[in-house]
Coordinates of C-alpha atoms and ligand atoms in Angstrom, one line a residue:
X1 CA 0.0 0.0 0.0
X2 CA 1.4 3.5 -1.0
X3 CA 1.6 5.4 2.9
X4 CA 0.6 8.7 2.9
X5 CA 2.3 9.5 6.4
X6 CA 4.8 7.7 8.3
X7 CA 2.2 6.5 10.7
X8 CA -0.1 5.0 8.3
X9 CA 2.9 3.0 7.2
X10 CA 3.1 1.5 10.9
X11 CA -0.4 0.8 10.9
X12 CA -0.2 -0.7 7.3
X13 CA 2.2 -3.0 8.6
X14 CA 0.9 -4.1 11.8
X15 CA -2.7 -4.7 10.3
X16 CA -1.4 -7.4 8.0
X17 CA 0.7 -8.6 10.4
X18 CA -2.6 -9.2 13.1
X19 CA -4.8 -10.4 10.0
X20 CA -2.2 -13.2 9.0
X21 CA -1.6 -14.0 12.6
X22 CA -5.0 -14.3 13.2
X23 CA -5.6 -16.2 9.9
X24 CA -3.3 -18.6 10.9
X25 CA -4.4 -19.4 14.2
X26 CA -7.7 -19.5 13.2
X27 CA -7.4 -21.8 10.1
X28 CA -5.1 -24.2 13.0
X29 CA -8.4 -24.1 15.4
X30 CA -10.4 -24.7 12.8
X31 CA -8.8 -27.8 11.4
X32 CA -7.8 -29.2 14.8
X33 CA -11.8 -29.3 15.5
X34 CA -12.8 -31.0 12.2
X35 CA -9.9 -33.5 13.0
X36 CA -11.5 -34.0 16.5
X37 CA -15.2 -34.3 15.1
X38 CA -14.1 -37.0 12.5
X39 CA -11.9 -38.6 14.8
X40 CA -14.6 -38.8 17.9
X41 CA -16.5 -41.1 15.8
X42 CA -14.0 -43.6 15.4
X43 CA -13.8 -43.9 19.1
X44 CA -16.0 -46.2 20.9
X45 CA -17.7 -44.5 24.2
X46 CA -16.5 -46.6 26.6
X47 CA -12.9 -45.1 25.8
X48 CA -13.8 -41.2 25.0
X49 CA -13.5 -39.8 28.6
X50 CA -10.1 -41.7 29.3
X51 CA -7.1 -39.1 30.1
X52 CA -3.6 -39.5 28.2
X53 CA -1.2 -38.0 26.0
X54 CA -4.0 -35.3 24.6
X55 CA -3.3 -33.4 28.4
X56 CA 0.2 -32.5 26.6
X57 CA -1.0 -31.2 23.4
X58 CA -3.7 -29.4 24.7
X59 CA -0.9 -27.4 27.3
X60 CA 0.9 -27.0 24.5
X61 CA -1.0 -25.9 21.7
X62 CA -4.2 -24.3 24.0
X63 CA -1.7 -22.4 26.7
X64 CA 2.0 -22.1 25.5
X65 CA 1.4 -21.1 22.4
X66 CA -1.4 -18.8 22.6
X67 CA 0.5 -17.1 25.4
X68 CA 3.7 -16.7 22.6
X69 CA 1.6 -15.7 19.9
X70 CA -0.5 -12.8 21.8
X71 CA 2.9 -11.8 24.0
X72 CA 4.6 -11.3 20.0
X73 CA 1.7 -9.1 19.0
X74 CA 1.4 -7.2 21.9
X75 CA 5.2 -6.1 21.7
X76 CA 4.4 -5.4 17.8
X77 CA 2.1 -3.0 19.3
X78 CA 3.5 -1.9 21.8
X79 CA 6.5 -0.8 18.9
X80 CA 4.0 1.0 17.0
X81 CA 2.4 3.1 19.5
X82 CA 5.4 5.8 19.9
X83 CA 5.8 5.8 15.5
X84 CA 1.9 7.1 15.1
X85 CA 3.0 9.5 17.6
X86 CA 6.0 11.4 16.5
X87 CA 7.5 13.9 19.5
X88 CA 5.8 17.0 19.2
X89 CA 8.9 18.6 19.3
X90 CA 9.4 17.7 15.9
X91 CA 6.7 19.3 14.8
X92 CA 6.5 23.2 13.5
X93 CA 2.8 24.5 13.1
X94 CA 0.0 23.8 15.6
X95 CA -3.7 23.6 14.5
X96 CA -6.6 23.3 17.1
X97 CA -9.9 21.5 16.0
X98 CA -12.8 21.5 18.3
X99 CA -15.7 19.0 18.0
X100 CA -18.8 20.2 18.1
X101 CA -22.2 19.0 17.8
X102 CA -21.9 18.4 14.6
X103 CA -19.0 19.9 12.9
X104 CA -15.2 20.5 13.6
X105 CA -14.2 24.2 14.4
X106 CA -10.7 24.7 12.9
X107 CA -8.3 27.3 13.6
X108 CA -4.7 28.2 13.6
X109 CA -3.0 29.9 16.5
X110 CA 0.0 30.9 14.4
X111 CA -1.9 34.0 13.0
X112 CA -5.5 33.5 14.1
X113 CA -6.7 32.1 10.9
X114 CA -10.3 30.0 11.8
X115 CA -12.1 27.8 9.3
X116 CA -14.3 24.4 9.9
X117 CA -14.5 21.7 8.2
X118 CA -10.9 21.9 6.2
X119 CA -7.5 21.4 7.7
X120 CA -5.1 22.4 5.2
X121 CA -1.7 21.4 6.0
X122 CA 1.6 21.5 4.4
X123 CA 3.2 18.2 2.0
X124 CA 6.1 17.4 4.0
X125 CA 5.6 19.0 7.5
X126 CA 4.9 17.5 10.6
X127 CA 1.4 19.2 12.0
X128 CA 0.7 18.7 15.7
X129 CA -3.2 18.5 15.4
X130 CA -4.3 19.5 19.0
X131 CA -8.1 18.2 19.6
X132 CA -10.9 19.0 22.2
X133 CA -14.2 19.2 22.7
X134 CA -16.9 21.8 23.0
X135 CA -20.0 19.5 23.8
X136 CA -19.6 15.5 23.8
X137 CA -17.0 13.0 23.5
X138 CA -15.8 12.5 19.6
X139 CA -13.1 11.4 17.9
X140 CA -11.1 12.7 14.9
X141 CA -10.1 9.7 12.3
X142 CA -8.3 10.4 8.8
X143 CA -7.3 7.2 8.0
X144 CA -4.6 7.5 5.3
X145 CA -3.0 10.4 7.3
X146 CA -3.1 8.5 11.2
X147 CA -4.7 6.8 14.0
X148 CA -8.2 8.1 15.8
X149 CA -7.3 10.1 18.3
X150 CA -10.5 11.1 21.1
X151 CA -12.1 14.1 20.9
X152 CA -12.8 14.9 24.9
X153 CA -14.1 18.0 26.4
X154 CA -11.7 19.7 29.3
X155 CA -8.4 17.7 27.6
X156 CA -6.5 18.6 25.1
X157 CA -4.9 15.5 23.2
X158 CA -2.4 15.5 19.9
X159 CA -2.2 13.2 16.6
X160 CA 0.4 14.6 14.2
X161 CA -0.4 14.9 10.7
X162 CA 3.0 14.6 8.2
X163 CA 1.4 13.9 4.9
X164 CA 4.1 12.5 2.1
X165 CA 2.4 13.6 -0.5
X166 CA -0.3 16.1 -1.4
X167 CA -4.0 15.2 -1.9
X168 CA -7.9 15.5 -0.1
X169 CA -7.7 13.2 2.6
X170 CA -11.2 12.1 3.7
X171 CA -11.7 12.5 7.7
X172 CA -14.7 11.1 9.8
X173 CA -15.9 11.4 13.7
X174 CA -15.1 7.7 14.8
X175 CA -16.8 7.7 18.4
X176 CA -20.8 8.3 18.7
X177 CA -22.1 11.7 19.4
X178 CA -25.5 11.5 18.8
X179 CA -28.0 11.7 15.8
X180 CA -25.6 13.6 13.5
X181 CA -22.5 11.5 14.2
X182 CA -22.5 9.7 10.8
X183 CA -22.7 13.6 9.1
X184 CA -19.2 15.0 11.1
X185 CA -16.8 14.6 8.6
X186 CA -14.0 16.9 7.2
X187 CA -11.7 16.8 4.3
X188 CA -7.5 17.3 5.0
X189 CA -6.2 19.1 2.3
X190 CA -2.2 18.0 1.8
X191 CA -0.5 20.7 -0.3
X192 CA 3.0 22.3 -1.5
X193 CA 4.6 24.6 1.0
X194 CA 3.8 27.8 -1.0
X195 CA 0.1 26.9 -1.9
X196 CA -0.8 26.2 1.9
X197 CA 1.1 29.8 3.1
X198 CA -0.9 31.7 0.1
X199 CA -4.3 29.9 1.7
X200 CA -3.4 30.7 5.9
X201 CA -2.6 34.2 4.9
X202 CA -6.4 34.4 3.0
X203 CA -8.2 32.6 5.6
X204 CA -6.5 35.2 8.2
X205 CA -7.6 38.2 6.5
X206 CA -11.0 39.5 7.5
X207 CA -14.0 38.7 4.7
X208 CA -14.0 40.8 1.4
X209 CA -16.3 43.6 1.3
X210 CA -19.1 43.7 -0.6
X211 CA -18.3 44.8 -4.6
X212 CA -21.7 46.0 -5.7
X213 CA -25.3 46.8 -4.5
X214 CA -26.3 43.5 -5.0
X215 CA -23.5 41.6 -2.4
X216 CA -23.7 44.8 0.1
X217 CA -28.2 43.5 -0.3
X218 CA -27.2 40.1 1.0
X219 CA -24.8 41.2 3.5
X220 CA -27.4 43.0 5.2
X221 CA -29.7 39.9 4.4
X222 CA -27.5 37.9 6.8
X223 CA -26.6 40.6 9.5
X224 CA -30.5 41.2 10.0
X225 CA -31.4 37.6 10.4
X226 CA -30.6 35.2 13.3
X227 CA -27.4 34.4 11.0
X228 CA -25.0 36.3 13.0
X229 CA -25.7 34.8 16.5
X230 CA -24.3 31.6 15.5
X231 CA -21.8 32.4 12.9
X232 CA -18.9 34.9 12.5
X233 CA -17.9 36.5 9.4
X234 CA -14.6 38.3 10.6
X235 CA -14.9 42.2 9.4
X236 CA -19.0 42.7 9.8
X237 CA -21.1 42.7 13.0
X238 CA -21.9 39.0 12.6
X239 CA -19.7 37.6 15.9
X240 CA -21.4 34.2 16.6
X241 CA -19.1 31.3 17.3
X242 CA -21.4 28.5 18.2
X243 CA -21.8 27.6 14.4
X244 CA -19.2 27.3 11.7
X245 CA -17.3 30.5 10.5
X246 CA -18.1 31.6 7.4
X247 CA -15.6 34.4 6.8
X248 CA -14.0 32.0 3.9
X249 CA -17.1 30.1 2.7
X250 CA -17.0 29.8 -0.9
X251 CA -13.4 28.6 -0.4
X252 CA -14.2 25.6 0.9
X253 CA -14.9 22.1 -0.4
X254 CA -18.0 20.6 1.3
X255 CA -20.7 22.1 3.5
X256 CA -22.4 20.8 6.7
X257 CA -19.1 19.4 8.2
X258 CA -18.5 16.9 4.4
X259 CA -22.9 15.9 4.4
X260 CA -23.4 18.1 1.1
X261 CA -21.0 19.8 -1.5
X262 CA -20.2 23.3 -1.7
X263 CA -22.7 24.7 -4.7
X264 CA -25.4 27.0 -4.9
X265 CA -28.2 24.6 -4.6
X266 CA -26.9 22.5 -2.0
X267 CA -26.2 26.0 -0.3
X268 CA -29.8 26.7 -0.8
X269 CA -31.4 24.1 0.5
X270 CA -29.3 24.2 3.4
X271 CA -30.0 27.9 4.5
X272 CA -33.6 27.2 3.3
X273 CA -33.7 24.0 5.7
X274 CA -30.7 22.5 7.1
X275 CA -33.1 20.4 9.3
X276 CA -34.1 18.0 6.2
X277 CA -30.6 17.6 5.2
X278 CA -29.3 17.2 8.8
X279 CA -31.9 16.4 11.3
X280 CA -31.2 17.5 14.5
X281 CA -28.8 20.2 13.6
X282 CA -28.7 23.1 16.0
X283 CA -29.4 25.2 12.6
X284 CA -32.8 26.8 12.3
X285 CA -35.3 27.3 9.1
X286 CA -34.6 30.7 7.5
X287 CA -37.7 32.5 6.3
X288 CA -36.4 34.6 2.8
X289 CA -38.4 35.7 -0.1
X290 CA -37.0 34.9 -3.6
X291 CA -34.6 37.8 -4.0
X292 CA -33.6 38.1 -0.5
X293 CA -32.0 34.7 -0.7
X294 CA -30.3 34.9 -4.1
X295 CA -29.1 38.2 -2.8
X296 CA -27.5 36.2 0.0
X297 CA -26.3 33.0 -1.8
X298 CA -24.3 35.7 -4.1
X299 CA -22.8 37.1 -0.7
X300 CA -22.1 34.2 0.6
X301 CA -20.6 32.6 -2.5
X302 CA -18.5 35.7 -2.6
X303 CA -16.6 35.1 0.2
X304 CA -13.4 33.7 -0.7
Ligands
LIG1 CU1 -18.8 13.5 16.6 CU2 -19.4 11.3 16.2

């Protein structure tokens, strides 16, 4: 398997090495009872309870070896516990993602850059990826970058991220958080050195202003609805941080935390009612006549 990170490499490895094993052992226990059944017939009755060399084998092969085989694969992981988790000294940018109910809140501390969703990382550069939570326990999991690492309010825990090569790396929430949990994904976004410093610097930098009449319309569309108690749009009055920041919207790739993409329609429907796409969502029906919300939806898909 091409490895994306160093970690997945570890995990690769010591997958294989724990399906073979197991394989193995499995295809021994399974042919050991078929040679029992067949031979239990051969035996009269009289003679089927009698103790004798059996006592040996089954010391052997049902205590001995077990207790090698599970001892060997608890030292392989053992050994790969410390390579999914590379000292965070090595590292050199920190990002913080919250879980939230249901959607991860993404920021970076270096320059105060926040986003949701997305983590865009460097190819090449160890990322110390520091998780907690805002509501429930969840758990971040991009499997071709690392291991799951819990997602638990009051604690702070790390995974690093050191993608190889550059790509969308798909990320899910791997622990149960209620109704949503299946729709609280987020993409990774691996990408050359340059490209990554070109986006922080953009997603730092407070929203564009409205060009024309028509953006400054939806602007005050969203500023004059129940929009801005939830969301912030960094450079207008809207402040909210319970729901996703929306300073970069149009910029990113999916919406709803990966549920729908990031068009127009989709972007309809959701402001028009995010409860039918994502039941349960702390998101509320919006109530816009025809021109208010294209007015909007061209605002929003403005922001870059
Ligand atoms: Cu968050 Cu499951």
């Amino acid at each position: 398997m091409l490895a994306h990170s160093g970690p997945v490499g570890t995990i690769d490895t010591l997958w294989w090495v724990m399906f073979v094993g197991s394989a193995i052992v499995f295809a021994v226990v399974v042919a050991l009872l078929a040679v029992g059944l067949l031979r239990r017939r051969a035996i009269p009755p009289e003679q089927r309870r009698r103790p004798g060399p059996g006592t040996t084998f089954v010391v052997i092969a049902g205590v001995v070896v077990p207790t090698i085989v599970l001892v060997a694969l608890f030292v392989l992981t053992v050994d790969a516990l410390p390579k999914t988790s590379p000292a965070l000294g090595t590292t050199r940018l920190a990002v913080d993602v919250v879980g939230r109910e249901w959607f991860w809140d993404v920021s970076y501390p270096s320059n105060g850059a926040r986003t949701a969703n997305e983590i865009h990382i460097p190819v090449g550069v160890p990322v110390d990826i520091r998780v907690t939570s805002a509501d429930v326990i969840h758990s971040l999991w991009v499997p071709e970058l690392n291991r799951k690492i819990d997602v638990i309010p009051g604690q702070t825990n790390h995974v690093v991220f050191d993608a190889r090569s550059r790509g969308v790396f798909r990320g899910q929430c791997a622990e149960f958080c209620g109704l949503q949990h299946a729709h609280m994904a987020l993409y990774v976004v691996a990408e050359p050195k340059a490209k990554f410093d070109e986006w922080l610097a953009r997603m730092a930098a407070p929203a564009p202003p409205p060009a024309n009449a028509d953006l400054e319309r939806g602007q005050q569309v969203l500023l004059s609805s129940a929009c801005e108690y939830c969301h912030r749009i960094a450079g207008t009055n809207a402040t909210g941080t319970i729901g996703p920041d929306l300073t970069h919207l149009a910029s990113r790739l999916s919406l709803a935390a990966a549920t729908i993409p990031n068009t127009r329609g989709y972007l309809a429907g959701w402001i028009l009612d995010p409860q039918h796409i994502k039941p349960g969502n702390r998101m509320p029906a919006t109530n816009l006549s025809g021109p208010e919300l294209q007015s909007l939806l061209d605002y929003l898909e403005s922001l870059h």
